Amino acid sequence: KGEFKGTEFKLTDHLPTKQKFPHLKAFEVDELVNYGLAGQNAPSIQMTGVHLELNDYHAKMAEKDTVIIDVRNHYESVIGHFTPPPNGAQLIDPKMRKSTEFPLWLDKPETKKLLQNKQVLMYCTGGVRCERASALLRTKMETEADVKDLNIKGVYQLQGGVDKYFKNFPEGGYWKGKNYTFDKRFAHAPPLLEVEERYNKKMSETTPPDSKDVPEKKNDDNDDNSNHNIMGKCEACSKPWDMYRGKRRCPNHGTCTEGKDAVQ
């Protein structure tokens, strides 16, 4: 009712107690996604792109003359992102360290060249960042002559984000790697791959090493990850690494590691 009418709440069941938020906090901010464009400079939320449901977005990723902009930060994209099929869309990572860099990236001549005569898809973790990103692009398409001349064929965004996509494509669909989250899950793979990882880890811990029942390791596993699902790597030792947990160290290299800067 009221202010929350039409809001799509995301619920995650069966989380361990240590991963749950203990409290709900609500507070006022100038910008929900900080672009440095508050007040009169803010693009209208009425200008957002077309919200595509999961199957429609999935199908569009296979279309030619299409680009997909990952509007998350680079450290999120490097450990997991969409990999469109051959002859399908082109994935673009703006390589942002923070959201304030997105408007600057959008204004670059090389960015405009990538978007020319294309339909533009956007995605993020839960859909919120796409609201601002798509609104900003569509506002520029109507108010800036050079952007209008790009002949962009349409702006679309993934309704509910990667989080919702996983629920509809539990085997991963076109996704590869893990989805970084800003909660105590830290990062998670599509549900069926998570189940496979937990099973393989349990079997490895409980089955004698010489048993034929031990799952075959696809890489050198460590205690926390199954490397076949790791896309990031430690910038110092180049070993598979996607653990963004404060100052946790790379298990393969004792000196690499201060969080998000340690992955490339």
PDB file of N, CA and C in Angstrom, residues 91-193:
ATOM      1  N   LEU A  91      29.179  -7.526 -24.307  1.00  0.00           N
ATOM      2  CA  LEU A  91      29.223  -7.076 -22.917  1.00  0.00           C
ATOM      3  C   LEU A  91      30.194  -5.916 -22.773  1.00  0.00           C
ATOM      4  N   ILE A  92      29.767  -4.872 -22.036  1.00  0.00           N
ATOM      5  CA  ILE A  92      30.625  -3.714 -21.769  1.00  0.00           C
ATOM      6  C   ILE A  92      30.766  -3.537 -20.260  1.00  0.00           C
ATOM      7  N   ASP A  93      31.998  -3.530 -19.787  1.00  0.00           N
ATOM      8  CA  ASP A  93      32.296  -3.229 -18.386  1.00  0.00           C
ATOM      9  C   ASP A  93      32.924  -1.839 -18.333  1.00  0.00           C
ATOM     10  N   PRO A  94      32.228  -0.838 -17.789  1.00  0.00           N
ATOM     11  CA  PRO A  94      32.792   0.519 -17.716  1.00  0.00           C
ATOM     12  C   PRO A  94      34.009   0.632 -16.801  1.00  0.00           C
ATOM     13  N   LYS A  95      34.285  -0.445 -16.040  1.00  0.00           N
ATOM     14  CA  LYS A  95      35.440  -0.484 -15.128  1.00  0.00           C
ATOM     15  C   LYS A  95      35.392   0.637 -14.094  1.00  0.00           C
ATOM     16  N   MET A  96      34.235   0.819 -13.506  1.00  0.00           N
ATOM     17  CA  MET A  96      34.062   1.846 -12.472  1.00  0.00           C
ATOM     18  C   MET A  96      34.543   1.331 -11.118  1.00  0.00           C
ATOM     19  N   ARG A  97      35.154   2.207 -10.353  1.00  0.00           N
ATOM     20  CA  ARG A  97      35.463   1.891  -8.961  1.00  0.00           C
ATOM     21  C   ARG A  97      34.338   2.363  -8.041  1.00  0.00           C
ATOM     22  N   LYS A  98      33.544   3.330  -8.514  1.00  0.00           N
ATOM     23  CA  LYS A  98      32.408   3.823  -7.754  1.00  0.00           C
ATOM     24  C   LYS A  98      31.410   4.435  -8.721  1.00  0.00           C
ATOM     25  N   SER A  99      30.173   4.565  -8.271  1.00  0.00           N
ATOM     26  CA  SER A  99      29.079   4.963  -9.160  1.00  0.00           C
ATOM     27  C   SER A  99      29.241   6.363  -9.738  1.00  0.00           C
ATOM     28  N   THR A 100      29.942   7.256  -9.027  1.00  0.00           N
ATOM     29  CA  THR A 100      30.109   8.618  -9.534  1.00  0.00           C
ATOM     30  C   THR A 100      30.875   8.655 -10.856  1.00  0.00           C
ATOM     31  N   GLU A 101      31.539   7.558 -11.209  1.00  0.00           N
ATOM     32  CA  GLU A 101      32.300   7.528 -12.456  1.00  0.00           C
ATOM     33  C   GLU A 101      31.417   7.212 -13.665  1.00  0.00           C
ATOM     34  N   PHE A 102      30.187   6.747 -13.438  1.00  0.00           N
ATOM     35  CA  PHE A 102      29.352   6.342 -14.565  1.00  0.00           C
ATOM     36  C   PHE A 102      28.990   7.503 -15.495  1.00  0.00           C
ATOM     37  N   PRO A 103      28.529   8.668 -14.979  1.00  0.00           N
ATOM     38  CA  PRO A 103      28.210   9.778 -15.892  1.00  0.00           C
ATOM     39  C   PRO A 103      29.404  10.197 -16.737  1.00  0.00           C
ATOM     40  N   LEU A 104      30.599  10.180 -16.146  1.00  0.00           N
ATOM     41  CA  LEU A 104      31.801  10.551 -16.889  1.00  0.00           C
ATOM     42  C   LEU A 104      32.090   9.535 -17.986  1.00  0.00           C
ATOM     43  N   TRP A 105      31.921   8.258 -17.665  1.00  0.00           N
ATOM     44  CA  TRP A 105      32.145   7.198 -18.661  1.00  0.00           C
ATOM     45  C   TRP A 105      31.142   7.322 -19.803  1.00  0.00           C
ATOM     46  N   LEU A 106      29.900   7.652 -19.471  1.00  0.00           N
ATOM     47  CA  LEU A 106      28.852   7.751 -20.487  1.00  0.00           C
ATOM     48  C   LEU A 106      29.135   8.884 -21.469  1.00  0.00           C
ATOM     49  N   ASP A 107      29.853   9.901 -21.031  1.00  0.00           N
ATOM     50  CA  ASP A 107      30.144  11.061 -21.883  1.00  0.00           C
ATOM     51  C   ASP A 107      31.378  10.872 -22.772  1.00  0.00           C
ATOM     52  N   LYS A 108      32.114   9.799 -22.584  1.00  0.00           N
ATOM     53  CA  LYS A 108      33.333   9.599 -23.367  1.00  0.00           C
ATOM     54  C   LYS A 108      33.007   9.289 -24.831  1.00  0.00           C
ATOM     55  N   PRO A 109      33.780   9.830 -25.764  1.00  0.00           N
ATOM     56  CA  PRO A 109      33.551   9.559 -27.194  1.00  0.00           C
ATOM     57  C   PRO A 109      33.599   8.069 -27.518  1.00  0.00           C
ATOM     58  N   GLU A 110      34.511   7.337 -26.875  1.00  0.00           N
ATOM     59  CA  GLU A 110      34.618   5.906 -27.150  1.00  0.00           C
ATOM     60  C   GLU A 110      33.386   5.141 -26.664  1.00  0.00           C
ATOM     61  N   THR A 111      32.761   5.627 -25.592  1.00  0.00           N
ATOM     62  CA  THR A 111      31.528   5.001 -25.116  1.00  0.00           C
ATOM     63  C   THR A 111      30.405   5.231 -26.118  1.00  0.00           C
ATOM     64  N   LYS A 112      30.288   6.457 -26.579  1.00  0.00           N
ATOM     65  CA  LYS A 112      29.236   6.794 -27.542  1.00  0.00           C
ATOM     66  C   LYS A 112      29.371   5.979 -28.819  1.00  0.00           C
ATOM     67  N   LYS A 113      30.603   5.715 -29.216  1.00  0.00           N
ATOM     68  CA  LYS A 113      30.825   4.901 -30.415  1.00  0.00           C
ATOM     69  C   LYS A 113      30.312   3.478 -30.206  1.00  0.00           C
ATOM     70  N   LEU A 114      30.498   2.942 -28.991  1.00  0.00           N
ATOM     71  CA  LEU A 114      30.026   1.594 -28.686  1.00  0.00           C
ATOM     72  C   LEU A 114      28.495   1.498 -28.718  1.00  0.00           C
ATOM     73  N   LEU A 115      27.818   2.594 -28.389  1.00  0.00           N
ATOM     74  CA  LEU A 115      26.356   2.584 -28.293  1.00  0.00           C
ATOM     75  C   LEU A 115      25.664   2.939 -29.608  1.00  0.00           C
ATOM     76  N   GLN A 116      26.409   3.431 -30.568  1.00  0.00           N
ATOM     77  CA  GLN A 116      25.806   3.905 -31.813  1.00  0.00           C
ATOM     78  C   GLN A 116      25.090   2.786 -32.571  1.00  0.00           C
ATOM     79  N   ASN A 117      23.836   3.066 -32.926  1.00  0.00           N
ATOM     80  CA  ASN A 117      22.999   2.138 -33.701  1.00  0.00           C
ATOM     81  C   ASN A 117      22.771   0.794 -32.990  1.00  0.00           C
ATOM     82  N   LYS A 118      22.841   0.811 -31.683  1.00  0.00           N
ATOM     83  CA  LYS A 118      22.654  -0.421 -30.907  1.00  0.00           C
ATOM     84  C   LYS A 118      21.437  -0.304 -29.995  1.00  0.00           C
ATOM     85  N   GLN A 119      20.879  -1.453 -29.625  1.00  0.00           N
ATOM     86  CA  GLN A 119      19.952  -1.459 -28.501  1.00  0.00           C
ATOM     87  C   GLN A 119      20.788  -1.738 -27.255  1.00  0.00           C
ATOM     88  N   VAL A 120      20.465  -1.045 -26.183  1.00  0.00           N
ATOM     89  CA  VAL A 120      21.290  -1.064 -24.977  1.00  0.00           C
ATOM     90  C   VAL A 120      20.573  -1.805 -23.854  1.00  0.00           C
ATOM     91  N   LEU A 121      21.214  -2.838 -23.328  1.00  0.00           N
ATOM     92  CA  LEU A 121      20.724  -3.540 -22.148  1.00  0.00           C
ATOM     93  C   LEU A 121      21.578  -3.138 -20.956  1.00  0.00           C
ATOM     94  N   MET A 122      20.988  -3.100 -19.785  1.00  0.00           N
ATOM     95  CA  MET A 122      21.725  -2.828 -18.562  1.00  0.00           C
ATOM     96  C   MET A 122      21.336  -3.850 -17.501  1.00  0.00           C
ATOM     97  N   TYR A 123      22.280  -4.116 -16.583  1.00  0.00           N
ATOM     98  CA  TYR A 123      21.953  -4.989 -15.451  1.00  0.00           C
ATOM     99  C   TYR A 123      22.807  -4.614 -14.249  1.00  0.00           C
ATOM    100  N   CYS A 124      22.312  -4.982 -13.074  1.00  0.00           N
ATOM    101  CA  CYS A 124      23.050  -4.796 -11.831  1.00  0.00           C
ATOM    102  C   CYS A 124      22.595  -5.876 -10.852  1.00  0.00           C
ATOM    103  N   THR A 125      22.991  -5.783  -9.606  1.00  0.00           N
ATOM    104  CA  THR A 125      22.719  -6.845  -8.640  1.00  0.00           C
ATOM    105  C   THR A 125      21.231  -7.058  -8.399  1.00  0.00           C
ATOM    106  N   GLY A 126      20.521  -5.978  -8.084  1.00  0.00           N
ATOM    107  CA  GLY A 126      19.106  -6.124  -7.748  1.00  0.00           C
ATOM    108  C   GLY A 126      18.173  -5.246  -8.560  1.00  0.00           C
ATOM    109  N   GLY A 127      18.731  -4.394  -9.426  1.00  0.00           N
ATOM    110  CA  GLY A 127      17.902  -3.555 -10.280  1.00  0.00           C
ATOM    111  C   GLY A 127      17.922  -2.076  -9.955  1.00  0.00           C
ATOM    112  N   VAL A 128      18.393  -1.706  -8.759  1.00  0.00           N
ATOM    113  CA  VAL A 128      18.333  -0.310  -8.331  1.00  0.00           C
ATOM    114  C   VAL A 128      19.268   0.576  -9.149  1.00  0.00           C
ATOM    115  N   ARG A 129      20.498   0.135  -9.345  1.00  0.00           N
ATOM    116  CA  ARG A 129      21.450   0.975 -10.079  1.00  0.00           C
ATOM    117  C   ARG A 129      21.032   1.179 -11.537  1.00  0.00           C
ATOM    118  N   CYS A 130      20.322   0.198 -12.086  1.00  0.00           N
ATOM    119  CA  CYS A 130      19.834   0.353 -13.467  1.00  0.00           C
ATOM    120  C   CYS A 130      18.785   1.451 -13.571  1.00  0.00           C
ATOM    121  N   GLU A 131      18.039   1.693 -12.492  1.00  0.00           N
ATOM    122  CA  GLU A 131      17.025   2.743 -12.521  1.00  0.00           C
ATOM    123  C   GLU A 131      17.665   4.093 -12.845  1.00  0.00           C
ATOM    124  N   ARG A 132      18.749   4.391 -12.181  1.00  0.00           N
ATOM    125  CA  ARG A 132      19.423   5.677 -12.411  1.00  0.00           C
ATOM    126  C   ARG A 132      20.220   5.663 -13.715  1.00  0.00           C
ATOM    127  N   ALA A 133      20.906   4.551 -13.992  1.00  0.00           N
ATOM    128  CA  ALA A 133      21.747   4.496 -15.186  1.00  0.00           C
ATOM    129  C   ALA A 133      20.925   4.621 -16.465  1.00  0.00           C
ATOM    130  N   SER A 134      19.822   3.896 -16.531  1.00  0.00           N
ATOM    131  CA  SER A 134      18.990   3.955 -17.736  1.00  0.00           C
ATOM    132  C   SER A 134      18.300   5.309 -17.867  1.00  0.00           C
ATOM    133  N   ALA A 135      17.886   5.883 -16.728  1.00  0.00           N
ATOM    134  CA  ALA A 135      17.251   7.209 -16.759  1.00  0.00           C
ATOM    135  C   ALA A 135      18.230   8.271 -17.243  1.00  0.00           C
ATOM    136  N   LEU A 136      19.488   8.157 -16.820  1.00  0.00           N
ATOM    137  CA  LEU A 136      20.493   9.120 -17.254  1.00  0.00           C
ATOM    138  C   LEU A 136      20.733   9.013 -18.760  1.00  0.00           C
ATOM    139  N   LEU A 137      20.877   7.795 -19.267  1.00  0.00           N
ATOM    140  CA  LEU A 137      21.107   7.625 -20.698  1.00  0.00           C
ATOM    141  C   LEU A 137      19.915   8.121 -21.511  1.00  0.00           C
ATOM    142  N   ARG A 138      18.708   7.779 -21.112  1.00  0.00           N
ATOM    143  CA  ARG A 138      17.529   8.193 -21.872  1.00  0.00           C
ATOM    144  C   ARG A 138      17.330   9.714 -21.815  1.00  0.00           C
ATOM    145  N   THR A 139      17.688  10.320 -20.697  1.00  0.00           N
ATOM    146  CA  THR A 139      17.613  11.779 -20.597  1.00  0.00           C
ATOM    147  C   THR A 139      18.577  12.429 -21.585  1.00  0.00           C
ATOM    148  N   LYS A 140      19.777  11.888 -21.675  1.00  0.00           N
ATOM    149  CA  LYS A 140      20.755  12.405 -22.625  1.00  0.00           C
ATOM    150  C   LYS A 140      20.288  12.200 -24.066  1.00  0.00           C
ATOM    151  N   MET A 141      19.597  11.089 -24.322  1.00  0.00           N
ATOM    152  CA  MET A 141      19.090  10.826 -25.668  1.00  0.00           C
ATOM    153  C   MET A 141      18.075  11.870 -26.109  1.00  0.00           C
ATOM    154  N   GLU A 142      17.390  12.469 -25.147  1.00  0.00           N
ATOM    155  CA  GLU A 142      16.369  13.468 -25.477  1.00  0.00           C
ATOM    156  C   GLU A 142      16.879  14.902 -25.408  1.00  0.00           C
ATOM    157  N   THR A 143      17.953  15.131 -24.648  1.00  0.00           N
ATOM    158  CA  THR A 143      18.373  16.509 -24.398  1.00  0.00           C
ATOM    159  C   THR A 143      19.727  16.886 -24.998  1.00  0.00           C
ATOM    160  N   GLU A 144      20.521  15.904 -25.418  1.00  0.00           N
ATOM    161  CA  GLU A 144      21.854  16.192 -25.949  1.00  0.00           C
ATOM    162  C   GLU A 144      21.924  15.740 -27.401  1.00  0.00           C
ATOM    163  N   ALA A 145      22.223  16.665 -28.285  1.00  0.00           N
ATOM    164  CA  ALA A 145      22.170  16.406 -29.724  1.00  0.00           C
ATOM    165  C   ALA A 145      23.098  15.275 -30.151  1.00  0.00           C
ATOM    166  N   ASP A 146      24.332  15.242 -29.594  1.00  0.00           N
ATOM    167  CA  ASP A 146      25.280  14.219 -30.029  1.00  0.00           C
ATOM    168  C   ASP A 146      24.853  12.820 -29.601  1.00  0.00           C
ATOM    169  N   VAL A 147      24.145  12.731 -28.458  1.00  0.00           N
ATOM    170  CA  VAL A 147      23.644  11.429 -28.008  1.00  0.00           C
ATOM    171  C   VAL A 147      22.408  11.042 -28.820  1.00  0.00           C
ATOM    172  N   LYS A 148      21.576  12.018 -29.122  1.00  0.00           N
ATOM    173  CA  LYS A 148      20.392  11.761 -29.958  1.00  0.00           C
ATOM    174  C   LYS A 148      20.811  11.231 -31.325  1.00  0.00           C
ATOM    175  N   ASP A 149      21.926  11.735 -31.850  1.00  0.00           N
ATOM    176  CA  ASP A 149      22.413  11.327 -33.165  1.00  0.00           C
ATOM    177  C   ASP A 149      23.007   9.918 -33.175  1.00  0.00           C
ATOM    178  N   LEU A 150      23.180   9.312 -31.995  1.00  0.00           N
ATOM    179  CA  LEU A 150      23.732   7.958 -31.940  1.00  0.00           C
ATOM    180  C   LEU A 150      22.731   6.914 -32.457  1.00  0.00           C
ATOM    181  N   ASN A 151      21.463   7.313 -32.549  1.00  0.00           N
ATOM    182  CA  ASN A 151      20.427   6.412 -33.070  1.00  0.00           C
ATOM    183  C   ASN A 151      20.342   5.125 -32.249  1.00  0.00           C
ATOM    184  N   ILE A 152      20.361   5.283 -30.931  1.00  0.00           N
ATOM    185  CA  ILE A 152      20.228   4.125 -30.035  1.00  0.00           C
ATOM    186  C   ILE A 152      18.834   3.527 -30.216  1.00  0.00           C
ATOM    187  N   LYS A 153      18.776   2.213 -30.371  1.00  0.00           N
ATOM    188  CA  LYS A 153      17.542   1.524 -30.741  1.00  0.00           C
ATOM    189  C   LYS A 153      16.597   1.244 -29.569  1.00  0.00           C
ATOM    190  N   GLY A 154      17.019   1.536 -28.367  1.00  0.00           N
ATOM    191  CA  GLY A 154      16.181   1.298 -27.195  1.00  0.00           C
ATOM    192  C   GLY A 154      17.048   1.029 -25.985  1.00  0.00           C
ATOM    193  N   VAL A 155      16.522   1.303 -24.791  1.00  0.00           N
ATOM    194  CA  VAL A 155      17.242   1.089 -23.539  1.00  0.00           C
ATOM    195  C   VAL A 155      16.407   0.155 -22.673  1.00  0.00           C
ATOM    196  N   TYR A 156      17.010  -0.939 -22.244  1.00  0.00           N
ATOM    197  CA  TYR A 156      16.302  -1.972 -21.495  1.00  0.00           C
ATOM    198  C   TYR A 156      17.098  -2.333 -20.239  1.00  0.00           C
ATOM    199  N   GLN A 157      16.396  -2.775 -19.213  1.00  0.00           N
ATOM    200  CA  GLN A 157      17.074  -3.181 -17.983  1.00  0.00           C
ATOM    201  C   GLN A 157      16.461  -4.457 -17.432  1.00  0.00           C
ATOM    202  N   LEU A 158      17.280  -5.206 -16.701  1.00  0.00           N
ATOM    203  CA  LEU A 158      16.859  -6.493 -16.148  1.00  0.00           C
ATOM    204  C   LEU A 158      16.018  -6.275 -14.896  1.00  0.00           C
ATOM    205  N   GLN A 159      14.742  -6.581 -14.969  1.00  0.00           N
ATOM    206  CA  GLN A 159      13.847  -6.415 -13.830  1.00  0.00           C
ATOM    207  C   GLN A 159      14.267  -7.341 -12.689  1.00  0.00           C
ATOM    208  N   GLY A 160      14.568  -6.748 -11.550  1.00  0.00           N
ATOM    209  CA  GLY A 160      14.952  -7.546 -10.385  1.00  0.00           C
ATOM    210  C   GLY A 160      16.424  -7.888 -10.319  1.00  0.00           C
ATOM    211  N   GLY A 161      17.175  -7.560 -11.367  1.00  0.00           N
ATOM    212  CA  GLY A 161      18.616  -7.759 -11.348  1.00  0.00           C
ATOM    213  C   GLY A 161      19.070  -9.208 -11.387  1.00  0.00           C
ATOM    214  N   VAL A 162      20.373  -9.388 -11.186  1.00  0.00           N
ATOM    215  CA  VAL A 162      20.989 -10.717 -11.229  1.00  0.00           C
ATOM    216  C   VAL A 162      20.389 -11.626 -10.168  1.00  0.00           C
ATOM    217  N   ASP A 163      20.074 -11.056  -9.022  1.00  0.00           N
ATOM    218  CA  ASP A 163      19.493 -11.838  -7.920  1.00  0.00           C
ATOM    219  C   ASP A 163      18.239 -12.584  -8.386  1.00  0.00           C
ATOM    220  N   LYS A 164      17.373 -11.904  -9.102  1.00  0.00           N
ATOM    221  CA  LYS A 164      16.141 -12.518  -9.582  1.00  0.00           C
ATOM    222  C   LYS A 164      16.417 -13.454 -10.759  1.00  0.00           C
ATOM    223  N   TYR A 165      17.395 -13.103 -11.590  1.00  0.00           N
ATOM    224  CA  TYR A 165      17.760 -13.947 -12.736  1.00  0.00           C
ATOM    225  C   TYR A 165      18.169 -15.339 -12.256  1.00  0.00           C
ATOM    226  N   PHE A 166      18.923 -15.397 -11.158  1.00  0.00           N
ATOM    227  CA  PHE A 166      19.354 -16.693 -10.612  1.00  0.00           C
ATOM    228  C   PHE A 166      18.168 -17.563 -10.216  1.00  0.00           C
ATOM    229  N   LYS A 167      17.115 -16.938  -9.737  1.00  0.00           N
ATOM    230  CA  LYS A 167      15.946 -17.716  -9.308  1.00  0.00           C
ATOM    231  C   LYS A 167      15.240 -18.356 -10.508  1.00  0.00           C
ATOM    232  N   ASN A 168      15.326 -17.699 -11.655  1.00  0.00           N
ATOM    233  CA  ASN A 168      14.673 -18.231 -12.846  1.00  0.00           C
ATOM    234  C   ASN A 168      15.602 -19.139 -13.655  1.00  0.00           C
ATOM    235  N   PHE A 169      16.906 -18.913 -13.511  1.00  0.00           N
ATOM    236  CA  PHE A 169      17.902 -19.731 -14.211  1.00  0.00           C
ATOM    237  C   PHE A 169      18.879 -20.289 -13.166  1.00  0.00           C
ATOM    238  N   PRO A 170      18.424 -21.247 -12.363  1.00  0.00           N
ATOM    239  CA  PRO A 170      19.253 -21.748 -11.257  1.00  0.00           C
ATOM    240  C   PRO A 170      20.552 -22.398 -11.712  1.00  0.00           C
ATOM    241  N   GLU A 171      20.605 -22.818 -12.985  1.00  0.00           N
ATOM    242  CA  GLU A 171      21.849 -23.393 -13.498  1.00  0.00           C
ATOM    243  C   GLU A 171      22.799 -22.307 -13.998  1.00  0.00           C
ATOM    244  N   GLY A 172      22.338 -21.048 -14.024  1.00  0.00           N
ATOM    245  CA  GLY A 172      23.193 -19.925 -14.388  1.00  0.00           C
ATOM    246  C   GLY A 172      22.803 -19.209 -15.662  1.00  0.00           C
ATOM    247  N   GLY A 173      22.144 -19.903 -16.607  1.00  0.00           N
ATOM    248  CA  GLY A 173      21.808 -19.244 -17.864  1.00  0.00           C
ATOM    249  C   GLY A 173      23.059 -18.744 -18.567  1.00  0.00           C
ATOM    250  N   TYR A 174      23.086 -17.461 -18.907  1.00  0.00           N
ATOM    251  CA  TYR A 174      24.256 -16.863 -19.546  1.00  0.00           C
ATOM    252  C   TYR A 174      25.239 -16.280 -18.527  1.00  0.00           C
ATOM    253  N   TRP A 175      25.003 -16.546 -17.255  1.00  0.00           N
ATOM    254  CA  TRP A 175      25.881 -15.994 -16.226  1.00  0.00           C
ATOM    255  C   TRP A 175      27.081 -16.894 -16.008  1.00  0.00           C
ATOM    256  N   LYS A 176      28.236 -16.277 -15.754  1.00  0.00           N
ATOM    257  CA  LYS A 176      29.443 -17.012 -15.415  1.00  0.00           C
ATOM    258  C   LYS A 176      30.083 -16.387 -14.184  1.00  0.00           C
ATOM    259  N   GLY A 177      30.454 -17.217 -13.215  1.00  0.00           N
ATOM    260  CA  GLY A 177      31.092 -16.716 -12.008  1.00  0.00           C
ATOM    261  C   GLY A 177      30.108 -16.517 -10.874  1.00  0.00           C
ATOM    262  N   LYS A 178      30.393 -15.543 -10.005  1.00  0.00           N
ATOM    263  CA  LYS A 178      29.583 -15.293  -8.823  1.00  0.00           C
ATOM    264  C   LYS A 178      29.004 -13.884  -8.836  1.00  0.00           C
ATOM    265  N   ASN A 179      27.936 -13.723  -8.106  1.00  0.00           N
ATOM    266  CA  ASN A 179      27.265 -12.433  -7.974  1.00  0.00           C
ATOM    267  C   ASN A 179      27.666 -11.813  -6.642  1.00  0.00           C
ATOM    268  N   TYR A 180      28.372 -10.696  -6.700  1.00  0.00           N
ATOM    269  CA  TYR A 180      28.773 -10.011  -5.475  1.00  0.00           C
ATOM    270  C   TYR A 180      27.557  -9.375  -4.822  1.00  0.00           C
ATOM    271  N   THR A 181      27.442  -9.506  -3.506  1.00  0.00           N
ATOM    272  CA  THR A 181      26.322  -8.901  -2.780  1.00  0.00           C
ATOM    273  C   THR A 181      26.857  -8.043  -1.641  1.00  0.00           C
ATOM    274  N   PHE A 182      26.072  -7.039  -1.268  1.00  0.00           N
ATOM    275  CA  PHE A 182      26.477  -6.127  -0.200  1.00  0.00           C
ATOM    276  C   PHE A 182      25.898  -6.568   1.140  1.00  0.00           C
ATOM    277  N   ASP A 183      25.833  -7.862   1.334  1.00  0.00           N
ATOM    278  CA  ASP A 183      25.417  -8.407   2.618  1.00  0.00           C
ATOM    279  C   ASP A 183      26.416  -9.487   3.009  1.00  0.00           C
ATOM    280  N   LYS A 184      26.119 -10.243   4.042  1.00  0.00           N
ATOM    281  CA  LYS A 184      27.099 -11.199   4.547  1.00  0.00           C
ATOM    282  C   LYS A 184      27.162 -12.504   3.776  1.00  0.00           C
ATOM    283  N   ARG A 185      26.455 -12.562   2.640  1.00  0.00           N
ATOM    284  CA  ARG A 185      26.692 -13.676   1.723  1.00  0.00           C
ATOM    285  C   ARG A 185      27.965 -13.410   0.934  1.00  0.00           C
ATOM    286  N   PHE A 186      28.324 -12.153   0.785  1.00  0.00           N
ATOM    287  CA  PHE A 186      29.525 -11.684   0.087  1.00  0.00           C
ATOM    288  C   PHE A 186      29.444 -11.930  -1.422  1.00  0.00           C
ATOM    289  N   ALA A 187      29.342 -13.165  -1.833  1.00  0.00           N
ATOM    290  CA  ALA A 187      29.212 -13.506  -3.246  1.00  0.00           C
ATOM    291  C   ALA A 187      28.620 -14.908  -3.329  1.00  0.00           C
ATOM    292  N   HIS A 188      27.790 -15.117  -4.334  1.00  0.00           N
ATOM    293  CA  HIS A 188      27.193 -16.446  -4.459  1.00  0.00           C
ATOM    294  C   HIS A 188      27.010 -16.800  -5.924  1.00  0.00           C
ATOM    295  N   ALA A 189      27.093 -18.088  -6.198  1.00  0.00           N
ATOM    296  CA  ALA A 189      26.899 -18.607  -7.548  1.00  0.00           C
ATOM    297  C   ALA A 189      25.419 -18.913  -7.756  1.00  0.00           C
ATOM    298  N   PRO A 190      24.996 -19.214  -8.986  1.00  0.00           N
ATOM    299  CA  PRO A 190      23.614 -19.659  -9.215  1.00  0.00           C
ATOM    300  C   PRO A 190      23.298 -20.871  -8.331  1.00  0.00           C
ATOM    301  N   PRO A 191      22.053 -21.010  -7.893  1.00  0.00           N
ATOM    302  CA  PRO A 191      21.680 -22.020  -6.884  1.00  0.00           C
ATOM    303  C   PRO A 191      22.153 -23.444  -7.169  1.00  0.00           C
ATOM    304  N   LEU A 192      21.978 -23.941  -8.362  1.00  0.00           N
ATOM    305  CA  LEU A 192      22.372 -25.328  -8.643  1.00  0.00           C
ATOM    306  C   LEU A 192      23.884 -25.505  -8.574  1.00  0.00           C
ATOM    307  N   LEU A 193      24.630 -24.487  -8.955  1.00  0.00           N
ATOM    308  CA  LEU A 193      26.080 -24.574  -8.851  1.00  0.00           C
ATOM    309  C   LEU A 193      26.531 -24.502  -7.395  1.00  0.00           C
TER     310      LEU A 193
END
